[in-house]
CSV table of C-alpha atoms and ligand atoms in Angstrom, one decimal:
chain,number,residue,atom,x,y,z
K,28,MET,CA,19.4,-44.0,73.2
K,29,LYS,CA,22.8,-45.3,73.9
K,30,LYS,CA,25.5,-42.7,74.5
K,31,LYS,CA,28.3,-43.2,72.1
K,32,ALA,CA,31.6,-41.3,72.0
K,33,VAL,CA,34.5,-41.2,69.5
K,34,PHE,CA,37.9,-40.7,71.1
K,35,PRO,CA,40.0,-39.6,68.2
K,36,GLY,CA,43.8,-39.5,68.3
K,37,SER,CA,47.1,-40.6,66.9
K,38,PHE,CA,47.9,-43.0,69.7
K,39,ASP,CA,51.6,-43.1,68.6
K,40,PRO,CA,51.7,-45.1,70.9
K,41,ILE,CA,48.8,-45.3,73.4
K,42,THR,CA,49.9,-44.2,76.8
K,43,LEU,CA,48.5,-44.4,80.4
K,44,GLY,CA,47.3,-40.8,79.8
K,45,HIS,CA,45.0,-42.1,77.0
K,46,CYS,CA,43.9,-45.0,79.2
K,47,ASP,CA,42.9,-42.6,82.0
K,48,ILE,CA,40.6,-40.7,79.7
K,49,ILE,CA,39.2,-43.8,78.2
K,50,GLU,CA,38.5,-45.5,81.5
K,51,ARG,CA,36.8,-42.4,82.9
K,52,GLY,CA,34.9,-42.0,79.6
K,53,LEU,CA,33.4,-45.4,80.2
K,54,GLN,CA,31.7,-44.0,83.3
K,55,LEU,CA,30.0,-41.4,81.1
K,56,PHE,CA,29.3,-43.2,77.8
K,57,ASP,CA,27.8,-46.6,76.9
K,58,GLU,CA,30.3,-47.1,74.1
K,59,ILE,CA,33.6,-45.5,73.0
K,60,VAL,CA,35.1,-45.8,69.6
K,61,LEU,CA,38.9,-45.4,69.7
K,62,ALA,CA,39.5,-43.8,66.3
K,63,ILE,CA,42.9,-43.4,64.8
K,64,GLY,CA,42.9,-40.5,62.4
K,65,VAL,CA,44.9,-41.2,59.3
K,66,ASN,CA,46.7,-37.9,58.5
K,67,SER,CA,49.0,-38.3,55.4
K,68,ALA,CA,50.8,-35.1,56.2
K,69,LYS,CA,52.0,-36.4,59.6
K,70,GLN,CA,55.0,-38.7,60.2
K,71,TYR,CA,54.3,-41.5,62.8
K,72,THR,CA,56.8,-43.6,64.7
K,73,PHE,CA,54.5,-46.6,64.8
K,74,GLY,CA,52.7,-47.8,61.7
K,75,LEU,CA,48.9,-47.7,61.6
K,76,GLU,CA,48.5,-51.4,62.0
K,77,GLU,CA,50.8,-51.5,65.0
K,78,ARG,CA,49.0,-48.5,66.7
K,79,LYS,CA,45.7,-50.2,66.0
K,80,ARG,CA,47.0,-53.5,67.4
K,81,PHE,CA,48.1,-51.8,70.6
K,82,LEU,CA,44.6,-50.4,71.1
K,83,GLU,CA,42.9,-53.8,70.3
K,84,GLU,CA,45.2,-55.7,72.7
K,85,THR,CA,44.8,-53.1,75.5
K,86,PHE,CA,41.0,-53.2,75.4
K,87,ALA,CA,40.4,-56.8,74.3
K,88,GLU,CA,38.4,-57.5,77.4
K,89,GLU,CA,36.2,-54.4,77.2
K,90,SER,CA,33.2,-55.1,75.1
K,91,ARG,CA,32.1,-51.4,75.1
K,92,ILE,CA,35.2,-50.3,73.3
K,93,SER,CA,35.8,-50.7,69.6
K,94,ILE,CA,38.7,-49.6,67.4
K,95,ALA,CA,38.6,-47.9,64.1
K,96,THR,CA,40.6,-45.9,61.6
K,97,TYR,CA,39.3,-43.0,59.6
K,98,ASN,CA,40.4,-40.5,57.0
K,99,THR,CA,37.6,-38.1,56.9
K,100,LEU,CA,36.6,-35.1,59.1
K,101,THR,CA,36.1,-36.3,62.7
K,102,VAL,CA,32.5,-35.0,62.8
K,103,ASP,CA,31.7,-37.0,59.6
K,104,PHE,CA,33.3,-40.1,61.2
K,105,CYS,CA,31.1,-39.5,64.3
K,106,LYS,CA,28.0,-39.5,62.1
K,107,SER,CA,29.0,-42.6,60.2
K,108,VAL,CA,29.2,-44.6,63.5
K,109,GLU,CA,26.2,-42.7,65.0
K,110,ALA,CA,28.3,-41.2,67.9
K,111,GLN,CA,26.8,-38.1,69.6
K,112,PHE,CA,30.0,-37.2,71.4
K,113,ILE,CA,33.7,-36.5,70.8
K,114,LEU,CA,35.9,-37.3,73.8
K,115,ARG,CA,39.2,-35.4,74.3
K,116,GLY,CA,41.7,-35.0,77.2
K,117,LEU,CA,43.1,-31.8,78.6
K,118,ARG,CA,46.5,-31.7,80.3
K,119,SER,CA,47.3,-28.0,80.1
K,120,THR,CA,46.5,-24.6,78.6
K,121,LYS,CA,48.6,-25.8,75.7
K,122,ASP,CA,46.1,-28.5,75.1
K,123,PHE,CA,43.2,-26.1,75.7
K,124,ASN,CA,44.5,-23.6,73.1
K,125,TYR,CA,44.9,-26.4,70.6
K,126,GLU,CA,41.5,-27.9,71.3
K,127,GLN,CA,39.4,-24.8,71.5
K,128,PRO,CA,39.2,-23.8,67.8
K,129,ILE,CA,38.8,-27.5,66.7
K,130,ALA,CA,35.9,-28.0,69.1
K,131,GLN,CA,34.3,-24.7,68.1
K,132,THR,CA,34.7,-25.5,64.4
K,133,ASN,CA,33.3,-29.0,64.9
K,134,ARG,CA,30.4,-27.4,66.6
K,135,VAL,CA,29.7,-25.1,63.7
K,136,MET,CA,30.0,-28.0,61.3
K,137,ALA,CA,27.9,-30.4,63.3
K,138,GLY,CA,25.9,-28.9,66.2
K,139,ASP,CA,24.6,-32.3,67.1
K,140,VAL,CA,28.0,-33.7,68.0
K,141,GLU,CA,29.1,-32.5,71.4
K,142,THR,CA,32.8,-32.4,72.4
K,143,VAL,CA,33.4,-33.5,76.0
K,144,PHE,CA,36.7,-32.7,77.7
K,145,LEU,CA,38.1,-34.6,80.7
K,146,MET,CA,40.9,-33.0,82.7
K,147,ALA,CA,43.9,-35.4,82.9
K,148,SER,CA,44.3,-37.1,86.2
K,149,PRO,CA,47.2,-35.5,88.1
K,150,GLU,CA,49.2,-38.7,88.1
K,151,VAL,CA,49.3,-38.9,84.3
K,152,THR,CA,49.3,-35.3,83.3
K,153,HIS,CA,53.0,-35.4,82.4
K,154,ILE,CA,52.6,-38.3,80.0
K,155,SER,CA,52.5,-37.8,76.2
K,156,SER,CA,53.1,-40.1,73.3
K,157,SER,CA,56.0,-37.8,72.2
K,158,ILE,CA,57.7,-38.1,75.6
K,159,VAL,CA,57.3,-41.9,75.4
K,160,ARG,CA,58.8,-41.9,71.8
K,161,GLU,CA,61.8,-39.8,73.0
K,162,ILE,CA,62.5,-42.2,75.9
K,163,MET,CA,62.2,-45.2,73.6
K,164,LYS,CA,64.6,-43.6,71.1
K,165,TYR,CA,67.3,-43.3,73.7
K,166,ASN,CA,66.6,-46.7,75.3
K,167,GLY,CA,65.3,-45.2,78.6
K,168,ASN,CA,62.7,-46.7,80.9
K,169,TYR,CA,59.1,-45.9,79.7
K,170,GLN,CA,57.4,-48.8,81.4
K,171,ASN,CA,55.5,-46.6,83.8
K,172,LEU,CA,54.0,-44.5,81.0
K,173,VAL,CA,52.3,-47.1,78.8
K,174,PRO,CA,49.9,-50.0,79.1
K,175,TYR,CA,51.4,-53.5,79.3
K,176,THR,CA,50.6,-54.1,75.6
K,177,VAL,CA,53.2,-51.5,74.6
K,178,ARG,CA,55.7,-52.5,77.3
K,179,LYS,CA,56.5,-55.9,75.9
J,219,LIG,P1,46.3,-36.1,68.6
J,219,LIG,O1,47.3,-36.1,67.5
J,219,LIG,O2,44.9,-36.1,68.0
J,219,LIG,O3,46.5,-35.0,69.6
J,219,LIG,P2,47.0,-37.9,70.7
J,219,LIG,O4,47.1,-39.4,70.6
J,219,LIG,O5,48.3,-37.2,71.0
J,219,LIG,O6,46.4,-37.4,69.3
J,219,LIG,O7,46.0,-37.5,71.8
J,219,LIG,C1,44.6,-37.9,71.7
J,219,LIG,C2,43.9,-37.3,72.9
J,219,LIG,O8,44.4,-37.8,74.1
J,219,LIG,C3,44.0,-35.8,73.0
J,219,LIG,O9,42.7,-35.3,73.5
J,219,LIG,C4,45.0,-35.6,74.1
J,219,LIG,O10,44.8,-34.4,74.8
J,219,LIG,C5,44.7,-36.8,75.0
J,219,LIG,N1,45.8,-37.1,75.9
J,219,LIG,C6,47.0,-37.5,75.5
J,219,LIG,N2,47.8,-37.7,76.5
J,219,LIG,C7,47.1,-37.5,77.6
J,219,LIG,C8,47.3,-37.5,79.1
J,219,LIG,N3,48.5,-37.8,79.6
J,219,LIG,N4,46.3,-37.2,79.9
J,219,LIG,C9,45.1,-36.8,79.3
J,219,LIG,N5,44.8,-36.8,78.0
J,219,LIG,C10,45.8,-37.1,77.2
Protein backbone atom coordinates (compact mmCIF):
# COMPACT_ATOMS: atom_id res chain seq x y z
CA MET A 1 0.00 0.00 0.00
CA LYS A 2 1.19 3.49 -0.80
CA LYS A 3 2.35 5.52 2.18
CA LYS A 4 0.50 8.80 2.24
CA ALA A 5 1.03 11.65 4.68
CA VAL A 6 -0.87 14.84 5.38
CA PHE A 7 1.31 17.84 6.26
CA PRO A 8 -1.16 20.18 7.93
CA GLY A 9 -0.37 23.83 8.56
CA SER A 10 -1.29 27.46 8.13
CA PHE A 11 1.50 28.16 5.62
CA ASP A 12 1.08 31.93 6.21
CA PRO A 13 3.31 32.02 4.15
CA ILE A 14 5.22 28.85 3.26
CA THR A 15 8.89 29.11 4.31
CA LEU A 16 12.10 27.22 3.65
CA GLY A 17 11.46 25.54 7.02
CA HIS A 18 8.28 23.96 5.64
CA CYS A 19 10.12 23.04 2.40
CA ASP A 20 12.81 21.25 4.43
CA ILE A 21 10.23 19.04 6.15
CA ILE A 22 8.33 18.42 2.90
CA GLU A 23 11.42 17.45 0.91
CA ARG A 24 12.62 15.10 3.64
CA GLY A 25 9.09 13.74 3.98
CA LEU A 26 9.23 12.73 0.32
CA GLN A 27 12.05 10.31 1.25
CA LEU A 28 9.70 8.59 3.69
CA PHE A 29 6.30 8.76 2.00
CA ASP A 30 5.03 8.03 -1.51
CA GLU A 31 2.63 10.98 -1.42
CA ILE A 32 2.22 14.09 0.71
CA VAL A 33 -0.90 16.24 0.88
CA LEU A 34 -0.12 19.81 1.95
CA ALA A 35 -3.30 20.68 3.81
CA ILE A 36 -4.18 24.21 4.83
CA GLY A 37 -6.43 24.10 7.87
CA VAL A 38 -9.17 26.71 7.70
CA ASN A 39 -9.51 28.06 11.22
CA SER A 40 -12.12 30.80 11.38
CA ALA A 41 -10.88 31.96 14.81
CA LYS A 42 -7.40 32.71 13.44
CA GLN A 43 -6.34 35.90 11.66
CA TYR A 44 -4.09 35.31 8.65
CA THR A 45 -1.83 37.76 6.80
CA PHE A 46 -2.22 36.00 3.45
CA GLY A 47 -5.65 34.95 2.20
CA LEU A 48 -6.47 31.28 1.78
CA GLU A 49 -6.27 31.44 -2.03
CA GLU A 50 -2.88 33.14 -1.94
CA ARG A 51 -1.44 30.66 0.59
CA LYS A 52 -2.74 27.83 -1.57
CA ARG A 53 -1.25 29.37 -4.72
CA PHE A 54 2.18 29.69 -3.07
CA LEU A 55 2.09 25.97 -2.27
CA GLU A 56 0.87 25.02 -5.76
CA GLU A 57 3.57 27.09 -7.47
CA THR A 58 6.35 25.89 -5.18
CA PHE A 59 5.59 22.21 -5.82
CA ALA A 60 4.20 22.42 -9.37
CA GLU A 61 6.92 20.03 -10.62
CA GLU A 62 6.45 17.44 -7.86
CA SER A 63 3.79 14.93 -8.88
CA ARG A 64 3.81 13.25 -5.45
CA ILE A 65 2.61 16.41 -3.73
CA SER A 66 -0.96 17.66 -3.76
CA ILE A 67 -2.53 20.69 -2.11
CA ALA A 68 -5.82 20.83 -0.22
CA THR A 69 -7.76 22.93 2.25
CA TYR A 70 -9.91 21.48 5.00
CA ASN A 71 -12.16 22.62 7.83
CA THR A 72 -12.61 19.41 9.79
CA LEU A 73 -10.54 17.60 12.40
CA THR A 74 -7.14 16.76 10.93
CA VAL A 75 -7.64 13.03 11.58
CA ASP A 76 -10.97 13.14 9.71
CA PHE A 77 -9.28 14.88 6.82
CA CYS A 78 -6.59 12.16 6.82
CA LYS A 79 -9.28 9.49 6.57
CA SER A 80 -11.03 11.35 3.75
CA VAL A 81 -7.86 11.27 1.64
CA GLU A 82 -6.79 7.81 2.92
CA ALA A 83 -3.58 9.08 4.51
CA GLN A 84 -2.04 6.89 7.24
CA PHE A 85 0.36 9.56 8.51
CA ILE A 86 0.43 13.14 9.77
CA LEU A 87 3.75 14.89 9.17
CA ARG A 88 4.91 17.72 11.45
CA GLY A 89 8.17 19.54 12.05
CA LEU A 90 9.88 20.23 15.37
CA ARG A 91 12.15 23.21 15.89
CA SER A 92 12.33 23.41 19.66
CA THR A 93 10.84 22.33 22.96
CA LYS A 94 8.22 25.02 22.36
CA ASP A 95 7.07 23.11 19.26
CA PHE A 96 7.30 19.85 21.20
CA ASN A 97 5.12 21.14 24.04
CA TYR A 98 2.55 22.39 21.55
CA GLU A 99 2.57 19.23 19.45
CA GLN A 100 2.53 16.59 22.19
CA PRO A 101 -1.11 16.89 23.35
CA ILE A 102 -2.32 17.30 19.77
CA ALA A 103 -0.54 14.15 18.60
CA GLN A 104 -1.70 12.22 21.65
CA THR A 105 -5.29 13.36 21.23
CA ASN A 106 -5.18 12.46 17.56
CA ARG A 107 -3.91 9.05 18.56
CA VAL A 108 -6.83 8.53 20.93
CA MET A 109 -9.28 9.65 18.24
CA ALA A 110 -7.69 7.72 15.39
CA GLY A 111 -5.19 5.02 16.38
CA ASP A 112 -4.61 4.14 12.75
CA VAL A 113 -3.24 7.59 11.88
CA GLU A 114 0.38 7.90 12.99
CA THR A 115 1.99 11.30 13.58
CA VAL A 116 5.59 11.46 12.38
CA PHE A 117 7.88 14.29 13.50
CA LEU A 118 10.99 15.41 11.70
CA MET A 119 13.52 17.55 13.53
CA ALA A 120 14.13 20.81 11.67
CA SER A 121 17.44 20.95 9.81
CA PRO A 122 19.82 23.25 11.72
CA GLU A 123 20.09 25.72 8.84
CA VAL A 124 16.32 26.45 8.92
CA THR A 125 15.52 26.02 12.61
CA HIS A 126 15.27 29.79 13.11
CA ILE A 127 12.67 30.24 10.35
CA SER A 128 8.98 30.69 11.08
CA SER A 129 6.09 32.19 9.13
CA SER A 130 5.62 34.75 11.91
CA ILE A 131 9.23 35.97 11.60
CA VAL A 132 8.80 36.23 7.82
CA ARG A 133 5.60 38.26 8.31
CA GLU A 134 7.33 40.56 10.76
CA ILE A 135 10.22 41.22 8.35
CA MET A 136 7.77 41.82 5.47
CA LYS A 137 5.83 44.30 7.58
CA TYR A 138 8.91 46.45 8.10
CA ASN A 139 10.20 46.02 4.53
CA GLY A 140 13.22 43.97 5.57
CA ASN A 141 14.96 41.30 3.56
CA TYR A 142 13.23 37.91 3.89
CA GLN A 143 14.53 36.46 0.61
CA ASN A 144 16.63 33.77 2.30
CA LEU A 145 13.72 32.50 4.38
CA VAL A 146 11.10 31.63 1.74
CA PRO A 147 10.91 29.68 -1.54
CA TYR A 148 11.21 31.67 -4.80
CA THR A 149 7.44 31.67 -5.29
CA VAL A 150 6.96 33.86 -2.22
CA ARG A 151 10.02 36.04 -3.01
CA LYS A 152 8.62 37.65 -6.13
P1 LIG B 1 0.44 25.63 12.33
O1 LIG B 1 -0.40 26.85 12.48
O2 LIG B 1 -0.36 24.37 12.13
O3 LIG B 1 1.52 25.46 13.37
P2 LIG B 1 2.56 26.32 10.48
O4 LIG B 1 2.42 26.64 9.03
O5 LIG B 1 3.11 27.40 11.36
O6 LIG B 1 1.14 25.83 10.92
O7 LIG B 1 3.50 25.04 10.68
C1 LIG B 1 3.20 23.83 10.05
C2 LIG B 1 4.24 22.79 10.43
O8 LIG B 1 5.50 23.17 9.92
C3 LIG B 1 4.45 22.63 11.93
O9 LIG B 1 4.69 21.25 12.20
C4 LIG B 1 5.68 23.40 12.21
O10 LIG B 1 6.38 22.92 13.34
C5 LIG B 1 6.47 23.14 10.95
N1 LIG B 1 7.48 24.15 10.71
C6 LIG B 1 7.31 25.47 10.55
N2 LIG B 1 8.48 26.10 10.38
C7 LIG B 1 9.44 25.14 10.44
C8 LIG B 1 10.89 25.13 10.39
N3 LIG B 1 11.58 26.26 10.23
N4 LIG B 1 11.51 23.95 10.50
C9 LIG B 1 10.80 22.81 10.68
N5 LIG B 1 9.47 22.74 10.77
C10 LIG B 1 8.79 23.88 10.66
